[in-house]
CSV table of C-alpha atoms in Angstrom, one decimal:
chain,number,residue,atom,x,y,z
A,182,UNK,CA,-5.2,37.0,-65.5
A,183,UNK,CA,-7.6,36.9,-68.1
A,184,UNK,CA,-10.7,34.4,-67.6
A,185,UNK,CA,-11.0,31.2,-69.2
A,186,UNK,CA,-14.4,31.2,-71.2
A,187,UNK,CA,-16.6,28.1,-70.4
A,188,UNK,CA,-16.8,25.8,-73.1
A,189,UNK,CA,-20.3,25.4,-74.7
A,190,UNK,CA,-22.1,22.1,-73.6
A,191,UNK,CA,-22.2,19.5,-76.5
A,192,UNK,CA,-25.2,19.2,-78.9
A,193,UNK,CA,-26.6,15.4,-79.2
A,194,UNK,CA,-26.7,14.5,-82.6
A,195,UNK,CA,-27.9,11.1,-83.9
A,196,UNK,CA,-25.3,9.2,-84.6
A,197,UNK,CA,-25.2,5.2,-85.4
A,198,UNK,CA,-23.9,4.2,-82.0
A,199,UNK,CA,-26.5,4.4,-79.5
A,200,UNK,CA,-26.6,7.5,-76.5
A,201,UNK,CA,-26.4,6.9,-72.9
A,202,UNK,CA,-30.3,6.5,-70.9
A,203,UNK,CA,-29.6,10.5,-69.6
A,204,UNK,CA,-29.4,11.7,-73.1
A,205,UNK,CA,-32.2,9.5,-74.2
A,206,UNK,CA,-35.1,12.4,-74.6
A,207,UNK,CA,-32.3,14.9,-76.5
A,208,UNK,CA,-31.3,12.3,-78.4
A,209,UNK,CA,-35.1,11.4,-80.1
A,210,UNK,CA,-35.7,15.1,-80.3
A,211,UNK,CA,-32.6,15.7,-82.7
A,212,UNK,CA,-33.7,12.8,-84.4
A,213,UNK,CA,-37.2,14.2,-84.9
A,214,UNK,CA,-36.0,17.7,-85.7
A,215,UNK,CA,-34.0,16.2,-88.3
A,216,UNK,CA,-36.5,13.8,-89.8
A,217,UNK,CA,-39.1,17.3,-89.7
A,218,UNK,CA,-36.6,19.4,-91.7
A,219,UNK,CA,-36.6,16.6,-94.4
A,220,UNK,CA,-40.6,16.2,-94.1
A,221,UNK,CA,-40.9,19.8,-95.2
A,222,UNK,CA,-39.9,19.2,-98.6
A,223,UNK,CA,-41.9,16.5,-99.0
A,224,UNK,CA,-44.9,17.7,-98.0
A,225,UNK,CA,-47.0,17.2,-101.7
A,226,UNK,CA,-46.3,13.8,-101.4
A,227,UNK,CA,-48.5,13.3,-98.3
A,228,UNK,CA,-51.7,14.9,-100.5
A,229,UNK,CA,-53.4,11.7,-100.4
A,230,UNK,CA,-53.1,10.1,-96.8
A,231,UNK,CA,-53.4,14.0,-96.0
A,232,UNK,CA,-56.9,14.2,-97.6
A,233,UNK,CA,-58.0,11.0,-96.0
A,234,UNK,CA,-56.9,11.1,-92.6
A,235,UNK,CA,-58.0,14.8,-92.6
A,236,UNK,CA,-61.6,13.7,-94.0
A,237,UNK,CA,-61.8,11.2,-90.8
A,238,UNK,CA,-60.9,13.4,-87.8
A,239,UNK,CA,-63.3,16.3,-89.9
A,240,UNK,CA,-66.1,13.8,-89.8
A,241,UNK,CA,-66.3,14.2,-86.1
A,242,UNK,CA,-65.7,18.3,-86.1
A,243,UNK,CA,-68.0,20.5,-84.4
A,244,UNK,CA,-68.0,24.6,-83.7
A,245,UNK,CA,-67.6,23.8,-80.0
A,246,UNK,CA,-65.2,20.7,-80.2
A,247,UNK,CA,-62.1,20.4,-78.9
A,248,UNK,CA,-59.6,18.4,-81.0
A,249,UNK,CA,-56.1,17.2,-79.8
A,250,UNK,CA,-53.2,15.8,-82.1
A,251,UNK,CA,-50.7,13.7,-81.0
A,252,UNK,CA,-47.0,13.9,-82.7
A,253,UNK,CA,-48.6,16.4,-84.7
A,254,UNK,CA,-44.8,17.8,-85.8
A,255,UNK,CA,-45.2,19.6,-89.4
A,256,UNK,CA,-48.5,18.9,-89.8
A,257,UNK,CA,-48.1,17.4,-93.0
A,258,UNK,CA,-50.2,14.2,-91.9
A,259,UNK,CA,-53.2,16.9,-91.9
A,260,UNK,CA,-55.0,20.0,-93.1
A,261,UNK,CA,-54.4,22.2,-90.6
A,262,UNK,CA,-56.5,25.6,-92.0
A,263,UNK,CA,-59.4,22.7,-92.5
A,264,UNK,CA,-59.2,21.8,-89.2
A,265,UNK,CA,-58.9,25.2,-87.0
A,266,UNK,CA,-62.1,26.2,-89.2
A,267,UNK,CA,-63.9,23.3,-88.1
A,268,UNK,CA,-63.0,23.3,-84.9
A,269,UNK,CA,-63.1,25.3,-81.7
A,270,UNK,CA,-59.4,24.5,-80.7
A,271,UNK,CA,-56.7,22.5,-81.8
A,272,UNK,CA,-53.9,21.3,-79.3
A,273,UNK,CA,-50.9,20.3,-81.5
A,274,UNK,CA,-48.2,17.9,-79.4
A,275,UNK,CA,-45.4,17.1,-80.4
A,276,UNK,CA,-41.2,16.6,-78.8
A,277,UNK,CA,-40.1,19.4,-81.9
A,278,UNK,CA,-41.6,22.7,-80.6
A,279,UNK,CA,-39.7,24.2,-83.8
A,280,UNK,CA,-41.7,22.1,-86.1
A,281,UNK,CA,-44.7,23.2,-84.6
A,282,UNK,CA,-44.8,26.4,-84.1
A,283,UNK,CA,-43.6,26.5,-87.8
A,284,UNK,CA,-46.6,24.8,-88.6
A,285,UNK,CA,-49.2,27.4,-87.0
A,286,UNK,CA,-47.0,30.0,-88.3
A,287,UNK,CA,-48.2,29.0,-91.9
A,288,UNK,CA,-51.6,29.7,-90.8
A,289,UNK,CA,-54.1,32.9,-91.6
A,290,UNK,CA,-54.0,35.3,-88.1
A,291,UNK,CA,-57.5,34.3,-87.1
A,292,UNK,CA,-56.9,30.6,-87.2
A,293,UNK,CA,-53.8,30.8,-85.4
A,294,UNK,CA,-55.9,31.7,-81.8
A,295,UNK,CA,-57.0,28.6,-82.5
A,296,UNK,CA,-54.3,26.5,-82.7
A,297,UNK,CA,-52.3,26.1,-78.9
A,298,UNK,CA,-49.0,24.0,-78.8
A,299,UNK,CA,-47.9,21.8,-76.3
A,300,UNK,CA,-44.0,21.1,-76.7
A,301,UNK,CA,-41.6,20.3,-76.4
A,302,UNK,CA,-43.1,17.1,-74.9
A,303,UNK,CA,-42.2,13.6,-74.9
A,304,UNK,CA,-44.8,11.4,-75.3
A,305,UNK,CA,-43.4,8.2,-74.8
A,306,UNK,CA,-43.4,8.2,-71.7
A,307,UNK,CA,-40.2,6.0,-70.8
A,308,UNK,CA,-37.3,7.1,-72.8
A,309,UNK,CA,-37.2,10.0,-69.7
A,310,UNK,CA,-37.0,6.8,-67.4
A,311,UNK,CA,-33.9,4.3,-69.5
A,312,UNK,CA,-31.8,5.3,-66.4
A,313,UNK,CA,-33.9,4.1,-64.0
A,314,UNK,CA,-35.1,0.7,-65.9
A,315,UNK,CA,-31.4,-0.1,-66.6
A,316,UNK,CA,-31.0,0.3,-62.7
A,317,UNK,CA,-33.5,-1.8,-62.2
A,318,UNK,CA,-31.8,-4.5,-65.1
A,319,UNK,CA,-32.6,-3.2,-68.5
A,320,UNK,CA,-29.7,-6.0,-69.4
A,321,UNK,CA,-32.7,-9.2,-68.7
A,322,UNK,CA,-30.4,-10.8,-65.7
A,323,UNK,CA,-33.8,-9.5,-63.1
A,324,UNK,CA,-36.4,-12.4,-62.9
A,325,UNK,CA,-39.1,-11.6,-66.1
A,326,UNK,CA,-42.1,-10.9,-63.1
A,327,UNK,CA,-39.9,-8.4,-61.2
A,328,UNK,CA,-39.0,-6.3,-64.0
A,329,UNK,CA,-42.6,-6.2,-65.4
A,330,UNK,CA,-43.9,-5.4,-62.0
A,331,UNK,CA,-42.2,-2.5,-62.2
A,332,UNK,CA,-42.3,-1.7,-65.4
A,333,UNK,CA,-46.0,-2.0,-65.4
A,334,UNK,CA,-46.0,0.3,-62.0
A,335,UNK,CA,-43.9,2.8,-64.8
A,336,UNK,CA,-46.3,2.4,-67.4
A,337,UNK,CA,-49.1,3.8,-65.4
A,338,UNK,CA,-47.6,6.5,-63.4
A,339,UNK,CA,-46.4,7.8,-67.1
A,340,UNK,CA,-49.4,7.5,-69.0
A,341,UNK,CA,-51.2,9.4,-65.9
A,342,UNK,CA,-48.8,12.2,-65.5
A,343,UNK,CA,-48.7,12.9,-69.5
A,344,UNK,CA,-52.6,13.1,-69.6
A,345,UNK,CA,-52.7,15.9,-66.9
A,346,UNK,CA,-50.1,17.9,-68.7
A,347,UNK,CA,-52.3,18.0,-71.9
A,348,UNK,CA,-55.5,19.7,-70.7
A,349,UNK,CA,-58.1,17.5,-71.1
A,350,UNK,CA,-60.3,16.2,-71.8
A,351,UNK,CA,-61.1,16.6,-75.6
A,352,UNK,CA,-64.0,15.8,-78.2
A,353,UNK,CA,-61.3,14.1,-81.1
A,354,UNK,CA,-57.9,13.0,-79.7
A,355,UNK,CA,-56.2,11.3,-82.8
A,356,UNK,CA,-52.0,9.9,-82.9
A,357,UNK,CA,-51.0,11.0,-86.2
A,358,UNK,CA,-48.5,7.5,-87.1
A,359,UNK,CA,-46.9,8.0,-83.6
A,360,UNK,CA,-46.7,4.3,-83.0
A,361,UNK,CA,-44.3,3.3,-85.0
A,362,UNK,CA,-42.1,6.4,-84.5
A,363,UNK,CA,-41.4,5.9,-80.9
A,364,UNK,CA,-41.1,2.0,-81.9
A,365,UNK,CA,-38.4,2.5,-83.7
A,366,UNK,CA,-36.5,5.2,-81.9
A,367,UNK,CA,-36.7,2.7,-78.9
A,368,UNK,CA,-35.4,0.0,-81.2
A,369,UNK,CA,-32.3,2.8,-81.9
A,370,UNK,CA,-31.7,3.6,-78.5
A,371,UNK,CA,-31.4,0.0,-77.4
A,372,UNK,CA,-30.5,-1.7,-80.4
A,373,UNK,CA,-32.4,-5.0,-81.8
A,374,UNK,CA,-30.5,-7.3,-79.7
A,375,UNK,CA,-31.6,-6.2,-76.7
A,376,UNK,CA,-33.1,-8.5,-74.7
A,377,UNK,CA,-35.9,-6.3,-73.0
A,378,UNK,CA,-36.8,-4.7,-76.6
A,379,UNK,CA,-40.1,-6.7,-77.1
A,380,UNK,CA,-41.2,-6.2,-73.6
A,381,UNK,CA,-40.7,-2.0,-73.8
A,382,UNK,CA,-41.8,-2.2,-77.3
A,383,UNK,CA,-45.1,-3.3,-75.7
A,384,UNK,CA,-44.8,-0.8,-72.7
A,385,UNK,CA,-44.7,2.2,-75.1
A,386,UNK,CA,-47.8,1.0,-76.8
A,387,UNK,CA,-49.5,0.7,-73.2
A,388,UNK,CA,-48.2,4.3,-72.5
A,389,UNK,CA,-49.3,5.8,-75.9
A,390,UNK,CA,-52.9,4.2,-75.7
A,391,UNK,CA,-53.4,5.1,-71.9
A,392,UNK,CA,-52.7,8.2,-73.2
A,393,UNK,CA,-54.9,8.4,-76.1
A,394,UNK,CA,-58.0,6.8,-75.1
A,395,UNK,CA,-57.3,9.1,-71.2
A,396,UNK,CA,-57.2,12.3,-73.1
A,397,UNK,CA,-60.8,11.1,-74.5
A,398,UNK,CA,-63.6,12.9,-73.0
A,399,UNK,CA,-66.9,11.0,-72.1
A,400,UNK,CA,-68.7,10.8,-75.5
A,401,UNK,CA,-65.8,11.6,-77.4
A,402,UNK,CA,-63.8,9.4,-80.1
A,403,UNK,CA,-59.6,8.7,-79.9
A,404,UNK,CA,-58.6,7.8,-83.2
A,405,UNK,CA,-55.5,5.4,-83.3
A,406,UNK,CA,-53.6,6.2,-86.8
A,407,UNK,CA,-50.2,3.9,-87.4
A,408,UNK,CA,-48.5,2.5,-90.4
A,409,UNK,CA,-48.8,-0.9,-90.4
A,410,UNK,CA,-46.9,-1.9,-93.2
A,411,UNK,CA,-45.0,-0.3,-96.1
A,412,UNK,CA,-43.2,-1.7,-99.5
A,413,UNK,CA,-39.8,-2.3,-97.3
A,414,UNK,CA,-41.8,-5.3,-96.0
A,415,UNK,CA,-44.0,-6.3,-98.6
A,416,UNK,CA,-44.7,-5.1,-102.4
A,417,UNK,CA,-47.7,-3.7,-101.1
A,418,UNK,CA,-48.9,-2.2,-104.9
A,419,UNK,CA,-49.0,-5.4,-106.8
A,420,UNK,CA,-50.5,-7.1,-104.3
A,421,UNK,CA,-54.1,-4.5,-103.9
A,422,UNK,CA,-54.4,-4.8,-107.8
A,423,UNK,CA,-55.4,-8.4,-106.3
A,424,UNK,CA,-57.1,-8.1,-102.9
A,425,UNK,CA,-58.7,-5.3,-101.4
A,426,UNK,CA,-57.5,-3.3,-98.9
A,427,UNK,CA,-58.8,-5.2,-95.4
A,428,UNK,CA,-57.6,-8.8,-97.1
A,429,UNK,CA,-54.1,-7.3,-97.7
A,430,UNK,CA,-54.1,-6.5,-93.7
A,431,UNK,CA,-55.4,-9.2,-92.8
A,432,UNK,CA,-52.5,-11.3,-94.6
A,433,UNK,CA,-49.8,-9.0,-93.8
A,434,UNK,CA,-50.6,-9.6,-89.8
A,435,UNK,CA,-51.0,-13.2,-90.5
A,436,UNK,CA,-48.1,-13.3,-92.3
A,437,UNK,CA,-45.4,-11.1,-89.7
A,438,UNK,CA,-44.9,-8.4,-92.1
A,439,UNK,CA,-46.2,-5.5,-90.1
A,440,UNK,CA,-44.2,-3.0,-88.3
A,441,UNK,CA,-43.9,-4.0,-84.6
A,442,UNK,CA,-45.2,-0.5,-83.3
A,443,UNK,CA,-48.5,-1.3,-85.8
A,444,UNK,CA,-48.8,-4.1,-85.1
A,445,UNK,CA,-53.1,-4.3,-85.0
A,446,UNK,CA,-52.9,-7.8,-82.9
A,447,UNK,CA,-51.1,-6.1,-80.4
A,448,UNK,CA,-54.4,-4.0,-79.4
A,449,UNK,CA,-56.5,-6.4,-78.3
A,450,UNK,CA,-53.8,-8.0,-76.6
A,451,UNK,CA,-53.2,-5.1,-74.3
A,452,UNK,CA,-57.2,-4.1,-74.2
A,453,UNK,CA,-57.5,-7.5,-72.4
A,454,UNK,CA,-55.2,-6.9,-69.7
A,455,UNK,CA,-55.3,-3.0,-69.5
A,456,UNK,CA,-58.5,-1.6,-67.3
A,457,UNK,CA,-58.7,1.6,-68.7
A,458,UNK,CA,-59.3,0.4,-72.0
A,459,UNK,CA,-61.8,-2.1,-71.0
A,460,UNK,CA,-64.4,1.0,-70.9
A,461,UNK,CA,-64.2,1.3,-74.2
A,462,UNK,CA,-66.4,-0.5,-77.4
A,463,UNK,CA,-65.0,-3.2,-79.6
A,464,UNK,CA,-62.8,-1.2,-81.8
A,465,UNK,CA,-63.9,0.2,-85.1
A,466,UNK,CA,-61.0,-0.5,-87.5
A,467,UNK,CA,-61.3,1.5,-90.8
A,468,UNK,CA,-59.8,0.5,-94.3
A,469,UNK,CA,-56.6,1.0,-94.5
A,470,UNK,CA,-55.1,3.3,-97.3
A,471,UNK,CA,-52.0,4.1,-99.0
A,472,UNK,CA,-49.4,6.9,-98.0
A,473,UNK,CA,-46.4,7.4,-100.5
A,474,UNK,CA,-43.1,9.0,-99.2
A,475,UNK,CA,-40.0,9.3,-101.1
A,476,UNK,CA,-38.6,6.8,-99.8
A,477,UNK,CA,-41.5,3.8,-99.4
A,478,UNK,CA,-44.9,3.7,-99.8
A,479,UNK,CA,-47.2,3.0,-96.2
A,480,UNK,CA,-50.1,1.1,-95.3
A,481,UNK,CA,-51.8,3.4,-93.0
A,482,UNK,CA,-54.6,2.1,-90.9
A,483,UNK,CA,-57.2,4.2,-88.2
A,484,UNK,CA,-58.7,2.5,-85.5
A,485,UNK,CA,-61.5,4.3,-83.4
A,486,UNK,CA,-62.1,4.6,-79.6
A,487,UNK,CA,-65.2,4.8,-78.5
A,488,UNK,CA,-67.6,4.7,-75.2
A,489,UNK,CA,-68.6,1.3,-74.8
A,490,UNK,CA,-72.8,0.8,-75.6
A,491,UNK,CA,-74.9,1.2,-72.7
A,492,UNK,CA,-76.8,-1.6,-71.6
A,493,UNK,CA,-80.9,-1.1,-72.1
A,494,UNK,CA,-82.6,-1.0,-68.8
A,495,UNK,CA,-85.6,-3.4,-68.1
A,496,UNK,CA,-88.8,-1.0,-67.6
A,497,UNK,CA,-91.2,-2.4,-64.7
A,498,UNK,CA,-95.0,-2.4,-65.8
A,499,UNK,CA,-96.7,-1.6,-62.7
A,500,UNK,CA,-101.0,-2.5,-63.1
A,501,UNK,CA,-103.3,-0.7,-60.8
A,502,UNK,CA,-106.5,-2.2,-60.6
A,503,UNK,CA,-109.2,0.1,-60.9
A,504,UNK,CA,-112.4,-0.6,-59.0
A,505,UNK,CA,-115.4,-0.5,-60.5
């Protein structure tokens, strides 16, 4: 009696409807993958945020530096040749190992010693753990303090365990738009109505800048990169022929018409509550810039992590009297 061949399991593909919590992490990576096979085409269009954000992480470079990009995918967010010449190694993370290694595939021989990448890996943090929050009411019927007891229990544990994958510490550690990315593919996977979605929205951001700012070695600088805004929001063009830059930011928080995962308020709101961040100096926000994509055109803004000033000691004069 001739065998019955074993049918092959099911590829997740994103589809409208959202996946179950198991296929959570399968799910984001096809939706990545897919969203890097368009980015490839598109690549010319990122010339100018490319040039700046580049220009930025370069102007901390050194021969002996370490460097370490988060959700580094293609690579079109930077000049990656630029880069491996100016530094000593470059860790690229990211959940698409294909898009990845394609992108140090593009790169001369010598360079690519350089270059080491870490994925697949999801850096979220919690879409691994949707199972486990939904046991412990994902729906909102658990009393608000029990769930973010937990969650917050969840928060660190994850953030910890995805800095000691990474091989730390490093000089630059930059998140190249991540932010908004996993903001949204939360927002997918639980849909807008969900009544936990602000309170995970804020968990991811916790996760990603434990992570960030804990990759960061003493000394070092973590560069926070996220699209705050774009021209789905707000008609971003005609309104810097106007205002600079900074006063168009400023509004647009004021105002609600940021991206939830950008959100800049939300930083000091979780630097005042989260101890590992308290270590750090007040934040050095840069002006934002423009990045055009086929589809809309983004407010990008970088905010830098540093080691917080130390505080002058007070010398002691000592007099000795001398006798005469």
């Amino acid at each position: 009696m001739a065998k019955s061949k074993r049918k092959p399991k099911p590829k997740i593909r994103v589809t409208s409807k959202p996946p179950a919590p198991s296929d959570a992490i399968a799910w984001v990576t096809a939706r990545e993958r897919t969203a890097n096979e368009r980015g490839l085409a598109s690549r010319d269009l990122y010339a100018s945020h490319r040039d700046r954000l580049t220009s930025l992480i370069s102007s901390f470079a050194g021969p002996e530096k370490r460097l370490c990009l988060l959700g580094a995918g293609n690579c079109n967010d930077v000049d990656l040749t630029l880069l491996a010449d100016h530094f000593a190694e470059v860790q690229l993370v990211d959940i698409d190992e294909r898009a990845v290694r394609g992108a140090i595939a593009t790169q001369p021989e010598a360079l690519q010693k350089k270059l080491t990448a870490q994925a697949p890996l999801d850096l979220s943090g919690l879409f691994g753990q949707l199972s486990y929050l939904k046991a412990l009411d994902l729906d909102g019927l658990a009393p608000p303090s029990v769930f973010a007891v937990e969650l917050l229990k969840l928060v660190h544990s994850s953030s910890t365990a995805l800095v000691e994958k990474l091989n730390g510490p490093f000089d630059v550690c930059v998140s190249c738009c991540m932010s908004t990315q996993l903001s949204w593919a939360l927002t997918e996977l639980l849909t807008k109505s969900h009544p936990r979605l602000e309170t995970l929205r804020l968990a991811l951001l916790m996760v990603h800048l434990r992570l960030l700012t804990g990759l960061r070695r003493r000394g070092g600088v973590a560069l926070w990169v996220t699209d705050v805004s774009s021209t789905s929001l707000y008609p971003l063009l005609e309104a810097l022929s106007v205002v600079s830059p900074n006063a168009l930011l400023a509004q647009l928080v004021e105002t609600g018409k940021v991206y939830s995962g950008g959100n800049p308020k939300l930083l000091e709101r979780i630097r005042a509550t989260e101890p590992t961040l308290a270590d750090t100096a007040e934040l050095e926000a840069y002006e934002p810039w423009l990045w055009k994509t086929p589809s809309r055109t983004y407010l990008v803004q970088a905010v830098r992590f540093g080691d917080r000033p130390v505080a002058p000691t007070t010398a002691t004069t000592t007099t000795t009297a001398t006798a005469g």
